[in-house]
Amino acid sequence: MSDQQAQKQAAAKAALNYIEEGMILGVGTGSTVNCLIELLPEIKIAGAVASSQVTEEKLRALNIDIVDLNFAGTLDIYIDGADEVNAQLQLIKGGGGALTREKIVAAASNKFICMVDASKSVDILGREFPVPIEVLPQARSYVARQLVQMGAEPVYREGFVTDYGNVILDTYDLDVSNPIAVEQVLNNIVGVVCNGVFAANQADVLLKAGNNGVETLMR
Ligand code: 5RP
């Protein structure tokens, strides 16, 4: 097993400590979350709100009840991974294309617990990992032109359609030095459904796994 995979598993195991029997859990998407899902049968949760179709299917396969967020009220916790995280626990997410549903479930939760391996920690967001932006299909070119005007380089994620039937522009060279401001600017472009900067509503707890164990950082 690679170091990275071992770290994902360690972070997932640490996240298990936050889950209580009988709770309705918000569950993210991605390979780190998949490690958590494998461990979920250890705790008898009442159900889960899934952040993607893929996660939903994995949870159903374990006979975990899927709860519609509209009927779940405010969730105690949402657990997910990230593509990048900075020292303020602000994130880039959406590598798996589930950013919109992830942002909704995170916003509807009291606590966002983020699990990362060591490779995800950065000083400044967006220097290496492109910011995924979910866009209505008809607005793809228009939004791309707005991003180019901002000095960024959007790349259409070909062959990928989100759970909501939209497309993704993976956006390189975007200036994310002020994450809260850029998140807002992106939200204001007509045709943008959601962007992968999680700054206004960042993680509350970061479980950062390295080769020497899992470090817990709080906001
Ligand atoms: C999916 C996400 C994931 O959390 C992010 O891509 C991290 O994935 P992984 O755990 O596979 O590294 O935002 O949309």
Short mmCIF file of C-alpha atoms and ligand atoms in Angstrom, two decimals:
data_model
loop_
_atom_site.label_atom_id
_atom_site.label_comp_id
_atom_site.label_asym_id
_atom_site.label_seq_id
_atom_site.Cartn_x
_atom_site.Cartn_y
_atom_site.Cartn_z
CA MET A 1 0.00 0.00 0.00
CA SER A 2 1.29 3.51 -0.84
CA ASP A 3 2.05 6.03 1.93
CA GLN A 4 -0.75 8.20 0.61
CA GLN A 5 -3.33 5.42 0.80
CA ALA A 6 -2.18 4.53 4.34
CA GLN A 7 -2.58 8.21 5.32
CA LYS A 8 -6.09 8.34 3.85
CA GLN A 9 -7.03 5.30 5.89
CA ALA A 10 -5.51 6.79 9.05
CA ALA A 11 -7.42 10.07 8.57
CA ALA A 12 -10.64 8.12 8.00
CA LYS A 13 -10.08 6.10 11.17
CA ALA A 14 -9.56 9.32 13.14
CA ALA A 15 -12.82 10.73 11.71
CA LEU A 16 -14.68 7.75 13.11
CA ASN A 17 -14.20 9.22 16.62
CA TYR A 18 -16.57 12.07 15.77
CA ILE A 19 -19.45 9.83 14.74
CA GLU A 20 -22.04 8.86 17.33
CA GLU A 21 -24.56 6.08 17.28
CA GLY A 22 -28.00 7.13 16.05
CA MET A 23 -26.82 10.24 14.22
CA ILE A 24 -27.61 11.21 10.66
CA LEU A 25 -24.22 11.73 9.08
CA GLY A 26 -23.29 13.95 6.14
CA VAL A 27 -20.93 11.95 3.93
CA GLY A 28 -18.63 13.45 1.29
CA THR A 29 -17.16 12.01 -1.87
CA GLY A 30 -13.78 10.67 -2.97
CA SER A 31 -11.15 8.07 -2.19
CA THR A 32 -10.56 9.30 1.40
CA VAL A 33 -14.28 9.20 2.10
CA ASN A 34 -14.39 5.71 0.61
CA CYS A 35 -11.98 4.63 3.38
CA LEU A 36 -14.42 6.09 5.92
CA ILE A 37 -17.43 4.41 4.33
CA GLU A 38 -15.72 1.03 4.70
CA LEU A 39 -15.46 1.67 8.46
CA LEU A 40 -19.02 2.93 8.93
CA PRO A 41 -20.57 -0.48 9.74
CA GLU A 42 -18.61 -0.26 13.05
CA ILE A 43 -21.08 2.41 14.25
CA LYS A 44 -24.85 2.14 14.08
CA ILE A 45 -25.82 5.47 12.53
CA ALA A 46 -29.48 6.28 11.86
CA GLY A 47 -28.79 7.24 8.27
CA ALA A 48 -26.68 9.35 5.97
CA VAL A 49 -27.02 12.33 3.67
CA ALA A 50 -24.81 11.62 0.68
CA SER A 51 -22.92 14.31 -1.25
CA SER A 52 -23.03 12.41 -4.55
CA GLN A 53 -24.66 9.59 -6.44
CA VAL A 54 -21.46 7.56 -6.12
CA THR A 55 -21.39 7.92 -2.34
CA GLU A 56 -25.09 7.17 -2.15
CA GLU A 57 -24.58 3.85 -3.96
CA LYS A 58 -21.66 2.88 -1.70
CA LEU A 59 -23.72 3.62 1.41
CA ARG A 60 -26.73 1.72 0.12
CA ALA A 61 -24.51 -1.29 -0.54
CA LEU A 62 -23.78 -1.33 3.21
CA ASN A 63 -27.50 -1.09 3.99
CA ILE A 64 -27.11 2.43 5.37
CA ASP A 65 -30.34 4.41 4.99
CA ILE A 66 -30.08 7.41 2.69
CA VAL A 67 -31.83 10.50 4.04
CA ASP A 68 -32.99 13.40 1.86
CA LEU A 69 -31.32 16.58 3.14
CA ASN A 70 -34.68 18.36 2.95
CA PHE A 71 -35.99 16.09 5.68
CA ALA A 72 -32.83 15.85 7.77
CA GLY A 73 -32.74 19.36 9.27
CA THR A 74 -29.33 20.62 10.35
CA LEU A 75 -26.79 17.80 10.49
CA ASP A 76 -24.40 17.48 13.42
CA ILE A 77 -21.41 16.70 11.24
CA TYR A 78 -20.33 16.47 7.64
CA ILE A 79 -17.18 14.50 6.85
CA ASP A 80 -15.34 14.88 3.56
CA GLY A 81 -11.92 15.05 1.93
CA ALA A 82 -10.35 17.92 -0.01
CA ASP A 83 -8.01 18.57 -2.91
CA GLU A 84 -6.11 21.36 -1.14
CA VAL A 85 -6.21 22.91 2.34
CA ASN A 86 -4.48 26.01 3.71
CA ALA A 87 -3.61 27.03 7.29
CA GLN A 88 -7.03 28.70 7.74
CA LEU A 89 -8.72 25.36 6.90
CA GLN A 90 -10.04 26.86 3.67
CA LEU A 91 -10.25 24.32 0.88
CA ILE A 92 -10.35 23.56 -2.78
CA LYS A 93 -12.78 20.75 -3.49
CA GLY A 94 -14.47 19.24 -6.50
CA GLY A 95 -11.77 17.01 -7.96
CA GLY A 96 -14.46 14.34 -8.05
CA GLY A 97 -16.99 16.79 -9.49
CA ALA A 98 -19.37 16.67 -6.52
CA LEU A 99 -18.62 20.21 -5.28
CA THR A 100 -22.16 21.63 -5.39
CA ARG A 101 -23.79 18.89 -3.37
CA GLU A 102 -20.76 18.85 -1.07
CA LYS A 103 -21.06 22.60 -0.42
CA ILE A 104 -24.78 22.28 0.26
CA VAL A 105 -24.40 19.42 2.75
CA ALA A 106 -21.42 21.14 4.41
CA ALA A 107 -23.44 24.36 4.79
CA ALA A 108 -26.34 22.42 6.31
CA SER A 109 -24.08 20.87 8.98
CA ASN A 110 -22.96 22.24 12.33
CA LYS A 111 -19.43 20.90 11.94
CA PHE A 112 -17.39 20.15 8.81
CA ILE A 113 -14.67 17.60 9.48
CA CYS A 114 -12.12 17.38 6.70
CA MET A 115 -9.74 14.43 6.26
CA VAL A 116 -6.57 14.88 4.22
CA ASP A 117 -3.28 13.14 3.53
CA ALA A 118 -0.08 15.16 3.76
CA SER A 119 -0.01 15.99 0.03
CA LYS A 120 -3.09 18.22 0.33
CA SER A 121 -1.58 20.93 2.57
CA VAL A 122 -0.59 24.13 0.75
CA ASP A 123 0.40 27.71 1.65
CA ILE A 124 -1.75 29.29 -1.05
CA LEU A 125 -4.75 27.59 -2.62
CA GLY A 126 -5.00 27.11 -6.36
CA ARG A 127 -1.32 27.30 -7.29
CA GLU A 128 -1.20 23.62 -8.24
CA PHE A 129 -4.70 22.21 -8.13
CA PRO A 130 -7.13 23.92 -10.55
CA VAL A 131 -10.36 25.30 -9.07
CA PRO A 132 -13.31 23.23 -10.32
CA ILE A 133 -16.28 25.40 -11.29
CA GLU A 134 -19.69 23.84 -11.99
CA VAL A 135 -21.43 25.68 -14.80
CA LEU A 136 -24.78 25.40 -16.58
CA PRO A 137 -24.00 23.76 -19.95
CA GLN A 138 -25.31 26.71 -21.98
CA ALA A 139 -23.10 29.19 -20.11
CA ARG A 140 -19.86 27.23 -20.56
CA SER A 141 -18.18 29.51 -23.11
CA TYR A 142 -19.42 32.72 -21.52
CA VAL A 143 -18.12 31.72 -18.09
CA ALA A 144 -14.84 30.56 -19.61
CA ARG A 145 -14.36 34.00 -21.22
CA GLN A 146 -15.00 35.73 -17.87
CA LEU A 147 -12.40 33.51 -16.24
CA VAL A 148 -9.85 34.28 -18.96
CA GLN A 149 -10.48 38.00 -18.32
CA MET A 150 -9.55 37.32 -14.69
CA GLY A 151 -6.21 35.95 -15.91
CA ALA A 152 -7.16 32.31 -15.38
CA GLU A 153 -7.11 29.33 -17.70
CA PRO A 154 -10.33 27.29 -17.64
CA VAL A 155 -10.23 23.76 -19.03
CA TYR A 156 -13.50 22.02 -19.88
CA ARG A 157 -13.67 18.61 -18.11
CA GLU A 158 -14.63 16.65 -21.20
CA GLY A 159 -16.97 13.70 -20.93
CA PHE A 160 -18.00 14.60 -17.38
CA VAL A 161 -21.50 15.58 -16.31
CA THR A 162 -22.30 16.42 -12.69
CA ASP A 163 -25.12 14.85 -10.67
CA TYR A 164 -27.11 17.97 -11.55
CA GLY A 165 -26.52 17.65 -15.31
CA ASN A 166 -23.98 20.47 -15.50
CA VAL A 167 -20.36 20.72 -16.71
CA ILE A 168 -17.10 21.52 -14.94
CA LEU A 169 -14.42 24.05 -15.85
CA ASP A 170 -11.14 23.13 -14.11
CA THR A 171 -9.61 26.56 -13.69
CA TYR A 172 -5.82 26.97 -13.59
CA ASP A 173 -3.85 30.09 -12.64
CA LEU A 174 -6.72 31.67 -10.74
CA ASP A 175 -5.53 34.09 -8.05
CA VAL A 176 -6.85 32.49 -4.85
CA SER A 177 -4.66 34.54 -2.48
CA ASN A 178 -7.89 35.95 -0.97
CA PRO A 179 -10.10 32.84 -0.94
CA ILE A 180 -13.24 34.47 0.52
CA ALA A 181 -13.18 37.25 -2.08
CA VAL A 182 -12.54 34.97 -5.04
CA GLU A 183 -15.25 32.54 -3.94
CA GLN A 184 -17.72 35.45 -4.00
CA VAL A 185 -16.52 36.78 -7.35
CA LEU A 186 -16.93 33.34 -8.93
CA ASN A 187 -20.41 32.96 -7.45
CA ASN A 188 -21.40 36.24 -9.12
CA ILE A 189 -20.62 35.11 -12.66
CA VAL A 190 -23.92 34.36 -14.38
CA GLY A 191 -24.14 30.68 -15.26
CA VAL A 192 -21.88 29.51 -12.43
CA VAL A 193 -23.73 27.03 -10.24
CA CYS A 194 -21.02 26.61 -7.63
CA ASN A 195 -17.25 26.87 -7.28
CA GLY A 196 -14.75 24.63 -5.54
CA VAL A 197 -13.34 27.29 -3.19
CA PHE A 198 -14.67 26.47 0.28
CA ALA A 199 -13.61 29.61 2.13
CA ALA A 200 -16.62 31.42 3.60
CA ASN A 201 -17.64 28.08 5.08
CA GLN A 202 -14.31 26.35 5.59
CA ALA A 203 -13.61 23.16 7.55
CA ASP A 204 -14.06 23.31 11.32
CA VAL A 205 -11.77 20.38 12.07
CA LEU A 206 -8.89 19.17 9.92
CA LEU A 207 -7.59 15.62 10.33
CA LYS A 208 -4.23 15.77 8.60
CA ALA A 209 -2.52 12.43 8.24
CA GLY A 210 1.23 12.11 7.76
CA ASN A 211 3.69 9.27 8.12
CA ASN A 212 3.89 9.92 11.88
CA GLY A 213 0.18 9.90 12.63
CA VAL A 214 -2.86 12.16 12.37
CA GLU A 215 -2.73 15.76 13.48
CA THR A 216 -6.00 17.48 14.50
CA LEU A 217 -6.32 21.16 13.67
CA MET A 218 -9.29 23.28 14.72
CA ARG A 219 -10.58 26.48 13.21
C1 5RP B 1 -14.86 15.40 -4.62
C2 5RP B 1 -13.97 16.08 -3.66
C3 5RP B 1 -13.01 15.24 -2.88
O1 5RP B 1 -13.19 15.49 -1.54
C4 5RP B 1 -11.61 15.61 -3.26
O2 5RP B 1 -11.49 15.48 -4.68
C5 5RP B 1 -10.59 14.72 -2.57
O3 5RP B 1 -10.66 13.43 -3.09
P1 5RP B 1 -9.74 12.25 -2.57
O4 5RP B 1 -10.20 11.92 -1.20
O5 5RP B 1 -10.02 11.14 -3.59
O6 5RP B 1 -8.31 12.70 -2.63
O7 5RP B 1 -14.00 17.27 -3.47
O8 5RP B 1 -15.64 16.30 -5.34
#
